[in-house]
Amino acid sequence: MKDADHTRLSADDWDEKMHPRPEETEFDRVVEAAISRRGFLGGVLAFGSGATAMGMGPALLSGTTAQAQTASRFAFGPIAIQTDHTVHVPEGYGWDVLVRWGDPIFPDTPEFDHDTGGAVDSADRVFGENTDGMESFQVGGRQILAINHEYTNPEVNLPHTEDGTPTGLDDVRKLQNLQGVAVIEVAEDAEGWIVVKDSPLNRRITHLTPMTIAGPAAGHELMKTKADPTGTESLGTFNNCGSGKTPWGTYLTCEENFNGYFGATGQIKASTEVIAGYERYGIGPDGWDYDYHKWDARFDVSKNPNEPHRAGWVVEIDPADPESTPVKHTGLGRFKHENAEVVLAPDGRVVVYMGDDERGEFMYRFVSNGTYTPGGSTEGLLDDGTLSAAKFNDDQTGEWLALTPETTGMDSLAESRIFARQAGSAVGATTMDRPEWIAANPHAVEAYCCLTNNKNRGVKPNAGGDETPVNGPNPRQTNKYGQIVRWRPENDDHAADRFTWDLYVMAGNPDVYNNTYGGSENITAGNMFNSPDGMAFDTAGLVWIQTDGDDSNAGEFEGMGNNQMLAGDPVTGEIARFLTGPKGSEVTGLTWSTDRRTMFVGIQHPDAPFPDGEGKLPRSSIITVKREDGAPLG
């Protein structure tokens, strides 16, 4: 997700400005709790190929984790930090730009104009702004990429304005069309990878694209609006952050900081329940500088109070059918989704892991009632099932707490999905340090979640008033560096309700600190980083970690340089830096070509002059990375 933007507040900081959290009133208790865990940390930090190396009891590491077969060495030499305005990869590798914001993806679309940032009437026919999650597909022998466009940088995208504030509906329409999803065919020729502009599969999905609403919340009164009195159809997908891929070959795009698109031009008149929801999800009278509500009444909650309930979902898109209507799956809950990691339980049920990327919010899991059969019907597999929130215990056990009317005290299943955050609070789920991407190991029955950072840990409650004390998977107060938690479900079954957990890594700065803020033992001066965000496994079982943190290279972050991508070995705990992004950028989104010889990597919100040089607008981009000897790299 977008965390550090040099011209605007981050999403979390904006939420807290609009809806201030009270300061923690039991500060001494929190400090005492943090100190008491110094000894405890040695048990939860897990790396090494066995229980002795991990400093843990044998029960946690027996079975698949210890036996996972994966490469013990990386096929590259780790690179040093960088602070410049370009991309760096190891010796023996090369990179190139595949596509940038504003590049045409249809043959009748003009090339990008740096003076105007592109025309409003072509904004939905070019590659969108601020690339994020992406997945690759093979469709009839074609290489297809589905790529998220999370948000815009109005001050860059609207260069004719003084500060990026829209001056009318045309400006709003341009921003709306630069966001969403791009589905593009790509191909490799003698010069490298290109976008196939005349492909019949190319498609843009924006804030204005018709959607179908499915699942338990479809048709509920809270989903109905003047434009859609049925509550089953909506327009657009918003703040598309992480992604997912289903076993049946569809793309999942995840709506994150949707609240910033809504505002009010008049008094907000809504029920107590709706107003409470606004507070929990950060919806207020101001529109996070987009100002949609001033020009497009759909986003004015004083006129359409239910419209925000139609955002914050996981959306399914069929990359093989450009005429298909995307589906919002309300069975997966409404919150600030990072990604959606899909795995199958041994009995064929579909399991979806998800994180709510806000300070002190929860991790979720969905388990379908039905089972997946290749070639069979997939109807209901992302809606008809049980949504749960995670509870982590300090003894390194945990459980998934079902969110039902009975467990939450809510009136209906639909309300427990529309207000999933309140449902998680009601059952006592564990507040987390901004759960971002979740990835499942293809060679072991275990999953990992990036907990990117949380300056409010042990200081302030979350937006619902839940306390955020230092706890097992979130062991540091005012956590500026982040960590990655790993869990193994009971009986090697992702649908099981109980699990054991450990920490794969705690990021930190060992050059500045000699305590837990220096990181876990697998963090060194040569691989240190902050704010793990994106994450994906390759076919060899290596985990790739992407960062979106402080790139000031000063103070507590001295020696960390620009944001980066690292490779991690789940068995040995070794972590090595593979790629550094240009100054100001987040490295986010990762997938591979079908032959595994090319990595596609996203570079979001870079500072100028990346990638086009001095005097040009900065442009988020997808880059390709290859080995110079042509060998596979993932």
XYZ file of C-alpha atoms in Angstrom:
634
model
C 0.000 0.000 0.000
C 0.926 3.646 -0.204
C 2.576 4.632 3.074
C 5.114 7.354 2.411
C 4.107 10.108 0.015
C 6.319 13.183 0.003
C 3.511 15.612 -0.712
C 0.557 14.240 1.223
C -0.261 12.500 4.473
C -0.230 8.710 4.437
C -3.610 7.021 4.528
C -3.314 6.163 8.215
C -2.115 9.633 9.187
C -5.008 11.192 7.269
C -7.469 8.903 9.054
C -6.056 9.885 12.437
C -6.169 13.569 11.558
C -9.864 13.247 10.663
C -10.679 10.874 13.552
C -8.113 11.384 16.361
C -7.459 8.409 18.645
C -7.167 9.094 22.393
C -3.737 8.675 23.921
C -3.137 5.455 25.892
C -4.071 6.093 29.512
C -2.184 3.128 30.983
C 1.223 3.972 29.576
C 3.162 2.534 32.508
C 1.382 -0.801 32.120
C 2.294 -0.919 28.436
C 5.981 -0.204 29.091
C 6.057 -2.885 31.766
C 4.494 -5.347 29.356
C 7.078 -4.524 26.718
C 9.952 -5.016 29.145
C 8.539 -8.301 30.400
C 8.660 -9.665 26.859
C 12.394 -9.226 26.375
C 12.957 -12.812 27.415
C 9.876 -13.983 25.558
C 11.170 -12.672 22.237
C 13.891 -15.294 22.096
C 11.204 -17.936 21.767
C 9.100 -16.403 19.053
C 11.843 -15.383 16.645
C 12.034 -18.378 14.365
C 14.746 -19.035 11.838
C 17.049 -21.942 11.149
C 16.243 -25.406 9.897
C 15.431 -26.965 13.254
C 14.150 -26.320 16.735
C 17.625 -25.791 18.194
C 18.522 -23.125 15.651
C 15.207 -21.419 16.230
C 15.446 -21.423 19.992
C 12.013 -23.026 20.196
C 10.403 -26.210 21.407
C 10.301 -29.085 18.924
C 6.487 -29.155 18.721
C 6.278 -25.920 16.745
C 8.804 -26.915 14.123
C 7.988 -30.558 13.659
C 6.478 -31.678 10.371
C 6.376 -29.698 7.193
C 8.235 -26.543 8.197
C 11.417 -28.348 9.220
C 11.154 -30.709 6.256
C 10.412 -28.104 3.569
C 12.709 -28.626 0.612
C 13.912 -25.288 -0.714
C 17.102 -23.749 -2.009
C 19.586 -23.022 0.765
C 21.513 -20.486 -1.327
C 20.464 -17.638 -3.560
C 21.451 -17.533 -7.216
C 22.729 -13.967 -6.905
C 25.185 -11.865 -4.979
C 23.400 -9.547 -2.516
C 23.570 -5.879 -3.452
C 24.291 -2.832 -1.314
C 21.770 -0.133 -0.417
C 21.233 2.718 -2.855
C 19.935 6.267 -2.497
C 19.733 7.367 -6.131
C 16.889 7.651 -8.649
C 17.101 4.383 -10.545
C 16.759 0.611 -10.131
C 19.647 -1.655 -9.164
C 19.864 -5.467 -9.494
C 22.718 -7.938 -8.873
C 25.588 -8.592 -11.234
C 24.492 -11.020 -13.921
C 20.943 -9.611 -14.024
C 19.382 -6.813 -16.048
C 16.188 -4.784 -15.937
C 14.072 -2.763 -18.336
C 10.846 -0.749 -18.255
C 7.849 -2.635 -19.636
C 5.097 -0.043 -19.209
C 4.588 3.281 -17.406
C 1.687 5.393 -16.244
C 0.173 7.013 -19.335
C 1.531 4.553 -21.899
C -1.206 3.574 -24.377
C -2.484 0.003 -24.123
C -4.730 0.293 -27.194
C -3.551 1.084 -30.751
C -5.788 4.161 -31.181
C -4.472 5.957 -28.078
C -1.909 8.796 -28.246
C 1.469 8.610 -26.549
C 1.944 10.192 -23.128
C 2.250 13.996 -22.957
C 4.463 15.199 -20.090
C 3.069 18.726 -20.337
C -0.552 17.726 -19.681
C -0.188 14.375 -17.946
C -2.503 12.962 -20.591
C -6.017 13.878 -21.701
C -9.169 13.063 -19.779
C -10.744 11.297 -22.762
C -7.865 8.814 -22.997
C -7.313 8.216 -19.263
C -9.177 4.898 -19.414
C -7.175 3.715 -22.437
C -3.697 4.053 -20.967
C -1.746 2.242 -18.298
C -2.990 3.660 -15.003
C -1.218 5.365 -12.149
C 0.603 3.851 -9.158
C 0.890 0.194 -9.988
C 0.517 -2.253 -7.100
C -0.518 -5.927 -6.867
C -0.420 -8.014 -10.034
C -0.761 -11.596 -11.250
C 0.116 -13.382 -14.486
C -2.096 -15.704 -16.527
C -1.803 -17.922 -19.595
C -4.878 -17.475 -21.776
C -4.894 -19.407 -25.052
C -1.117 -19.222 -25.296
C -1.071 -15.487 -24.505
C 0.864 -14.014 -21.566
C -1.583 -11.821 -19.643
C -0.862 -9.491 -16.727
C -3.593 -8.135 -14.461
C -2.254 -5.105 -12.581
C -3.729 -2.840 -9.927
C -3.635 0.965 -10.067
C -3.990 1.918 -6.429
C -4.321 5.695 -6.327
C -3.264 8.887 -8.094
C -0.833 11.683 -7.344
C -3.095 14.620 -8.279
C -0.294 17.158 -8.093
C 1.509 15.122 -10.797
C -1.487 13.828 -12.751
C -3.118 17.273 -12.986
C -0.103 19.489 -13.787
C -2.366 22.327 -14.956
C -3.655 22.826 -11.388
C -1.875 24.770 -8.687
C -1.707 21.960 -6.113
C -3.426 18.965 -7.699
C -6.887 19.854 -6.429
C -9.502 19.045 -9.109
C -11.083 22.157 -10.617
C -14.094 20.422 -12.148
C -15.698 17.161 -13.185
C -13.204 16.607 -16.030
C -10.333 16.531 -13.544
C -12.255 14.118 -11.328
C -13.054 11.866 -14.293
C -9.381 11.786 -15.252
C -8.369 10.691 -11.759
C -11.175 8.127 -11.625
C -10.075 6.590 -14.923
C -6.390 6.440 -14.007
C -7.185 4.101 -11.104
C -8.533 0.569 -10.925
C -7.053 -2.349 -12.878
C -5.332 -2.938 -16.221
C -5.489 -6.289 -17.992
C -2.853 -6.394 -20.711
C -1.254 -8.920 -23.014
C 2.549 -8.790 -23.051
C 5.005 -10.561 -25.317
C 8.765 -10.877 -25.637
C 10.510 -10.085 -28.902
C 14.143 -9.596 -29.845
C 14.192 -6.185 -28.149
C 12.573 -7.337 -24.917
C 9.070 -7.344 -23.447
C 6.321 -5.165 -24.963
C 2.613 -4.518 -24.459
C 0.547 -6.049 -27.267
C -1.662 -3.036 -27.925
C -4.010 -4.738 -30.380
C -4.734 -7.691 -28.099
C -8.462 -8.503 -27.789
C -7.891 -9.201 -24.080
C -6.613 -5.741 -23.133
C -8.956 -3.961 -20.749
C -9.146 -1.095 -18.260
C -11.390 -1.288 -15.186
C -11.874 2.015 -13.376
C -13.915 3.867 -10.756
C -16.741 3.963 -13.303
C -16.885 0.317 -14.446
C -20.154 -1.550 -13.695
C -19.825 -4.237 -10.996
C -22.056 -6.972 -9.607
C -22.421 -7.319 -5.834
C -22.616 -10.933 -4.639
C -22.753 -12.737 -1.324
C -24.466 -12.228 2.034
C -24.532 -8.403 1.885
C -25.970 -8.200 -1.639
C -29.408 -6.566 -1.552
C -29.149 -5.530 2.097
C -30.675 -2.157 2.993
C -27.211 -0.777 3.828
C -26.106 -1.514 0.245
C -28.989 0.246 -1.494
C -28.661 3.709 -3.052
C -30.776 6.021 -5.182
C -28.933 4.850 -8.289
C -29.165 1.187 -7.275
C -32.279 0.490 -5.195
C -31.582 -3.260 -5.436
C -28.207 -3.073 -3.664
C -26.760 -5.551 -6.146
C -24.996 -3.365 -8.729
C -22.357 -0.693 -8.286
C -19.844 1.346 -10.211
C -16.105 1.054 -9.850
C -13.410 -0.567 -7.771
C -11.307 1.639 -5.510
C -7.791 1.974 -4.134
C -6.787 -1.370 -5.558
C -3.854 -2.505 -3.474
C -2.836 -6.152 -3.269
C -4.086 -8.996 -5.399
C -4.829 -12.684 -5.505
C -5.329 -15.508 -7.968
C -7.951 -18.225 -7.789
C -7.351 -21.891 -8.689
C -9.866 -21.435 -11.512
C -7.832 -18.682 -13.168
C -9.477 -15.417 -12.145
C -7.920 -12.287 -10.695
C -8.726 -10.873 -7.270
C -8.185 -7.144 -6.725
C -8.426 -5.777 -3.213
C -9.938 -2.437 -2.222
C -7.922 -0.725 0.489
C -8.116 2.979 1.467
C -11.513 3.553 -0.133
C -12.638 5.971 2.582
C -10.567 8.831 1.166
C -12.760 9.126 -1.926
C -15.854 10.150 0.050
C -16.790 13.490 1.564
C -19.790 15.694 2.240
C -21.034 19.020 0.897
C -23.782 19.266 3.507
C -24.934 17.843 6.814
C -24.588 14.068 7.049
C -27.951 12.572 7.958
C -27.687 8.865 8.599
C -28.549 6.266 11.217
C -26.469 5.766 14.345
C -25.215 2.493 12.879
C -24.029 4.157 9.679
C -22.331 7.041 11.527
C -20.542 4.545 13.788
C -19.362 2.776 10.666
C -18.046 6.039 9.262
C -16.012 6.533 12.433
C -14.546 3.036 12.318
C -13.689 3.186 8.618
C -12.456 6.799 8.568
C -15.165 8.426 6.455
C -15.699 12.139 7.031
C -16.612 15.415 5.339
C -13.249 15.869 3.588
C -12.175 13.776 0.622
C -8.412 13.263 1.079
C -7.647 15.884 -1.597
C -9.486 13.973 -4.342
C -12.571 16.176 -3.894
C -14.754 13.671 -5.750
C -17.709 14.618 -3.570
C -17.663 18.226 -4.813
C -18.150 17.224 -8.436
C -19.657 13.716 -8.409
C -22.669 13.336 -6.090
C -22.156 9.576 -5.828
C -19.274 10.282 -3.443
C -21.165 12.877 -1.370
C -22.283 11.037 1.777
C -24.660 13.871 2.665
C -26.611 12.800 -0.450
C -25.706 9.099 -0.702
C -24.907 7.818 2.813
C -24.810 4.138 1.788
C -22.375 4.525 -1.100
C -19.256 3.875 1.082
C -20.702 0.466 2.022
C -20.245 -0.558 -1.616
C -16.466 -0.136 -1.390
C -13.887 -2.015 0.667
C -14.389 -5.448 -0.888
C -12.441 -8.064 -2.838
C -13.363 -7.960 -6.535
C -13.076 -10.911 -8.927
C -12.156 -10.273 -12.584
C -11.937 -12.801 -15.412
C -8.820 -11.901 -17.443
C -9.890 -14.272 -20.216
C -13.180 -12.462 -20.895
C -12.955 -8.691 -21.461
C -16.764 -8.477 -21.632
C -17.312 -10.063 -18.196
C -18.654 -7.999 -15.287
C -16.386 -7.865 -12.220
C -17.928 -9.234 -9.005
C -17.621 -7.768 -5.516
C -17.601 -10.683 -3.064
C -19.165 -9.563 0.200
C -18.532 -12.953 1.788
C -14.891 -11.907 2.186
C -15.736 -8.938 4.414
C -15.434 -5.183 4.100
C -12.274 -3.520 5.364
C -9.063 -2.031 3.978
C -7.953 -5.117 2.107
C -4.272 -5.581 1.325
C -4.240 -8.822 -0.674
C -6.171 -12.084 -0.877
C -4.036 -15.228 -0.639
C -5.990 -18.238 -1.896
C -5.121 -21.818 -0.948
C -7.043 -25.084 -0.937
C -7.723 -27.156 2.170
C -7.086 -30.915 1.899
C -10.810 -31.533 1.383
C -10.997 -28.999 -1.480
C -12.540 -26.102 0.402
C -11.303 -22.663 -0.647
C -9.361 -20.708 1.982
C -8.643 -16.986 1.592
C -6.240 -15.165 3.940
C -6.571 -11.362 4.156
C -5.132 -8.451 6.128
C -6.742 -5.131 7.066
C -3.988 -2.587 6.505
C -4.531 -0.075 9.252
C -2.825 0.368 12.592
C -4.334 -1.957 15.150
C -6.721 -3.774 12.803
C -7.105 -7.511 12.193
C -6.165 -10.493 10.057
C -9.013 -12.465 8.488
C -9.629 -15.863 6.956
C -12.496 -17.123 4.805
C -13.282 -20.828 4.404
C -15.855 -21.854 1.814
C -18.661 -24.273 2.554
C -18.390 -25.777 -0.901
C -15.377 -27.456 -2.470
C -13.449 -26.649 -5.615
C -13.353 -29.206 -8.409
C -11.293 -28.387 -11.525
C -13.723 -27.672 -14.325
C -16.685 -27.561 -11.959
C -18.885 -24.668 -10.876
C -17.216 -22.008 -8.740
C -20.423 -20.216 -7.762
C -20.465 -19.320 -4.083
C -16.893 -20.377 -3.387
C -15.917 -16.814 -2.400
C -19.175 -15.914 -0.631
C -20.830 -18.934 0.954
C -18.643 -19.788 3.925
C -17.218 -18.677 7.250
C -15.299 -15.435 7.752
C -13.079 -15.383 10.839
C -10.624 -13.029 12.528
C -7.332 -14.158 14.059
C -6.523 -14.321 17.752
C -2.820 -14.798 18.553
C -1.916 -16.002 22.029
C 1.389 -15.211 23.723
C 2.104 -18.946 24.107
C 2.543 -19.136 20.324
C -0.831 -20.685 19.675
C -3.760 -19.051 17.971
C -7.257 -19.552 16.683
C -9.640 -18.244 14.064
C -12.752 -16.689 15.610
C -15.860 -17.015 13.446
C -17.758 -13.789 12.698
C -21.431 -14.738 12.868
C -24.527 -13.032 14.272
C -24.228 -15.321 17.298
C -20.567 -14.545 18.053
C -20.709 -10.819 17.248
C -24.170 -9.892 18.528
C -24.980 -8.354 15.147
C -28.458 -8.612 13.655
C -27.485 -10.396 10.458
C -24.677 -12.080 8.578
C -24.777 -9.195 6.082
C -24.013 -6.656 8.821
C -21.111 -8.751 10.090
C -19.622 -8.535 6.591
C -20.371 -4.839 5.950
C -18.956 -3.960 9.377
C -16.287 -6.659 9.569
C -14.055 -4.462 11.720
C -16.721 -4.126 14.410
C -17.307 -7.877 14.158
C -13.613 -8.526 14.764
C -13.665 -6.252 17.788
C -16.745 -8.020 19.160
C -15.031 -11.429 19.210
C -11.757 -10.125 20.657
C -9.446 -10.571 17.667
C -5.799 -9.541 18.083
C -4.934 -6.001 17.014
C -2.029 -6.189 14.565
C 0.748 -3.915 13.308
C -0.863 -3.141 9.945
C -1.264 -6.578 8.345
C -0.278 -6.268 4.705
C 0.482 -9.004 2.142
C -0.055 -12.622 3.147
C 1.721 -15.419 1.271
C 1.444 -19.194 1.597
C 4.494 -21.408 1.197
C 4.007 -23.789 -1.772
C 6.327 -26.364 -0.152
C 5.025 -26.307 3.418
C 1.616 -25.864 5.023
C 2.340 -22.443 6.482
C 1.557 -18.815 5.711
C 3.319 -15.511 6.343
C 2.035 -11.969 6.882
C 3.971 -8.711 6.630
C 3.216 -6.544 9.663
C 4.675 -3.411 8.182
C 4.929 -1.013 11.160
C 2.790 0.662 13.820
C 3.902 3.829 15.558
C 0.795 3.570 17.764
C 1.547 0.115 19.218
C 1.248 0.463 22.978
C 0.376 4.154 22.654
C -3.106 4.556 21.135
C -6.111 2.309 20.550
C -7.338 1.525 17.059
C -10.201 3.375 15.377
C -12.736 1.240 17.237
C -11.248 1.888 20.654
C -9.603 -1.538 20.982
C -6.421 -1.304 23.037
C -3.177 -2.100 21.227
C -0.858 -3.377 23.952
C 2.432 -5.020 23.096
C 1.616 -8.670 22.411
C 3.145 -11.842 21.012
C 3.258 -11.213 17.237
C 3.525 -7.436 17.795
C 6.309 -7.363 20.398
C 7.645 -3.800 20.140
C 6.106 -0.572 21.305
C 6.047 2.263 18.715
C 7.089 -0.225 16.058
C 8.805 1.702 13.254
C 10.426 -1.236 11.496
C 7.879 -4.051 11.172
C 8.052 -7.849 11.282
C 6.779 -10.942 9.476
C 4.630 -13.423 11.377
C 4.335 -17.046 10.267
C 1.733 -19.618 11.265
C 1.157 -23.330 10.740
C -2.427 -24.599 10.839
C -3.328 -27.587 12.964
C -3.110 -30.935 11.156
C -1.579 -29.247 8.107
C -5.051 -27.995 7.174
C -5.519 -24.323 6.287
C -9.217 -24.722 7.147
C -8.430 -25.773 10.735
C -9.449 -23.278 13.406
C -6.246 -23.542 15.455
C -2.637 -22.822 14.597
C 0.834 -22.276 16.030
C 2.901 -19.241 15.136
C 6.336 -17.636 15.261
C 8.107 -14.616 13.817
C 10.131 -15.248 10.684
C 11.927 -11.923 10.997
C 11.821 -8.666 12.924
C 13.137 -5.826 10.790
C 15.362 -3.306 12.523
C 18.574 -1.340 12.463
C 21.488 -3.115 14.173
C 23.744 -0.137 13.418
C 21.570 2.086 15.612
C 20.186 -0.309 18.242
C 21.539 -3.295 20.170
C 18.110 -4.361 21.454
C 14.950 -5.659 19.771
C 14.796 -2.508 17.629
C 18.001 -3.740 16.026
C 16.011 -6.622 14.562
C 16.169 -10.384 14.849
C 19.364 -12.371 14.469
C 18.847 -12.793 10.735
C 19.003 -9.005 10.295
C 22.484 -7.602 9.712
C 24.089 -4.405 8.521
C 24.186 -6.015 5.074
C 20.487 -6.822 4.654
C 18.583 -4.490 6.970
C 15.293 -2.957 5.860
C 12.145 -1.442 7.298
C 8.415 -1.799 6.655
C 7.966 -5.154 4.895
C 4.866 -4.816 2.717
C 4.629 -6.945 -0.435
C 5.406 -10.655 -0.375
C 5.279 -13.634 -2.728
C 6.736 -17.123 -2.945
C 8.433 -18.456 -6.037
C 8.198 -22.047 -7.240
C 11.446 -22.951 -5.440
C 9.944 -21.946 -2.108
C 11.901 -18.732 -1.588
C 9.904 -15.826 -0.183
C 10.334 -12.418 -1.840
C 9.844 -9.411 0.428
C 9.135 -5.881 -0.835
C 9.312 -2.747 1.309
C 7.366 0.497 1.587
C 9.055 2.398 4.366
C 11.190 5.337 5.329
C 13.873 5.909 2.686
C 15.412 8.989 4.319
C 18.568 6.996 5.101
C 18.915 9.099 8.235
C 18.426 8.798 11.982
C 16.784 5.520 12.955
C 16.785 4.558 9.265
C 20.421 5.353 8.548
C 22.039 2.704 6.388
C 18.744 1.362 4.965
C 18.645 3.401 1.753
C 15.795 3.264 -0.741
C 12.955 0.774 -0.630
C 13.943 -2.641 -1.865
C 13.121 -6.255 -2.651
C 14.819 -9.070 -0.773
C 14.769 -12.863 -0.995
C 14.301 -14.993 2.096
C 14.901 -18.670 2.768
C 12.097 -19.991 5.034
C 14.266 -22.876 6.269
C 17.564 -21.183 7.108
C 16.200 -17.702 7.788
C 18.749 -16.151 5.434
C 17.634 -12.889 3.829
C 19.473 -11.100 1.009
C 18.854 -7.856 -0.862
C 18.134 -8.414 -4.564
C 16.782 -5.097 -5.882
C 16.619 -1.463 -4.866
C 14.063 0.997 -6.226
C 14.506 4.649 -7.151
C 14.322 7.314 -4.463
C 10.809 7.991 -3.242
C 9.349 4.777 -4.608
C 7.688 1.765 -3.074
C 8.647 -1.587 -4.566
C 5.326 -3.392 -4.852
C 3.786 -6.151 -6.905
C 5.617 -9.220 -8.183
C 4.841 -11.993 -10.625
C 6.659 -14.159 -13.145
C 6.357 -15.052 -16.800
C 5.068 -18.539 -17.534
C 8.580 -19.841 -18.252
C 9.844 -18.231 -14.994
C 12.651 -16.472 -16.874
C 11.274 -12.977 -16.264
C 10.199 -11.197 -13.105
C 7.639 -8.407 -13.387
C 8.137 -5.906 -10.559
C 6.160 -2.778 -9.732
C 7.738 0.604 -8.962
C 5.158 2.898 -7.365
C 5.259 6.694 -6.784
C 8.943 7.270 -7.695
C 10.432 10.704 -7.390
C 11.527 12.463 -10.571
C 13.384 11.832 -12.798
C 12.416 8.113 -12.895
C 12.047 6.654 -15.442
C 12.205 9.215 -18.283
C 14.970 11.549 -17.175
C 15.378 15.162 -16.123
C 12.547 17.579 -16.799
C 9.970 14.799 -17.086
C 7.111 13.799 -14.816
C 7.802 10.833 -12.508
C 5.856 7.762 -13.650
C 5.045 4.573 -11.790
C 6.179 1.607 -13.869
C 6.316 -2.134 -14.303
C 9.855 -3.312 -14.891
C 11.150 -6.663 -16.105
C 14.112 -8.398 -14.470
C 16.017 -11.213 -16.186
C 19.205 -13.194 -15.780
C 21.734 -12.319 -18.440
C 22.318 -16.037 -19.110
C 18.601 -16.564 -19.707
C 18.165 -19.046 -16.862
C 14.965 -19.169 -14.761
C 14.830 -16.929 -11.694
C 11.841 -18.064 -9.722
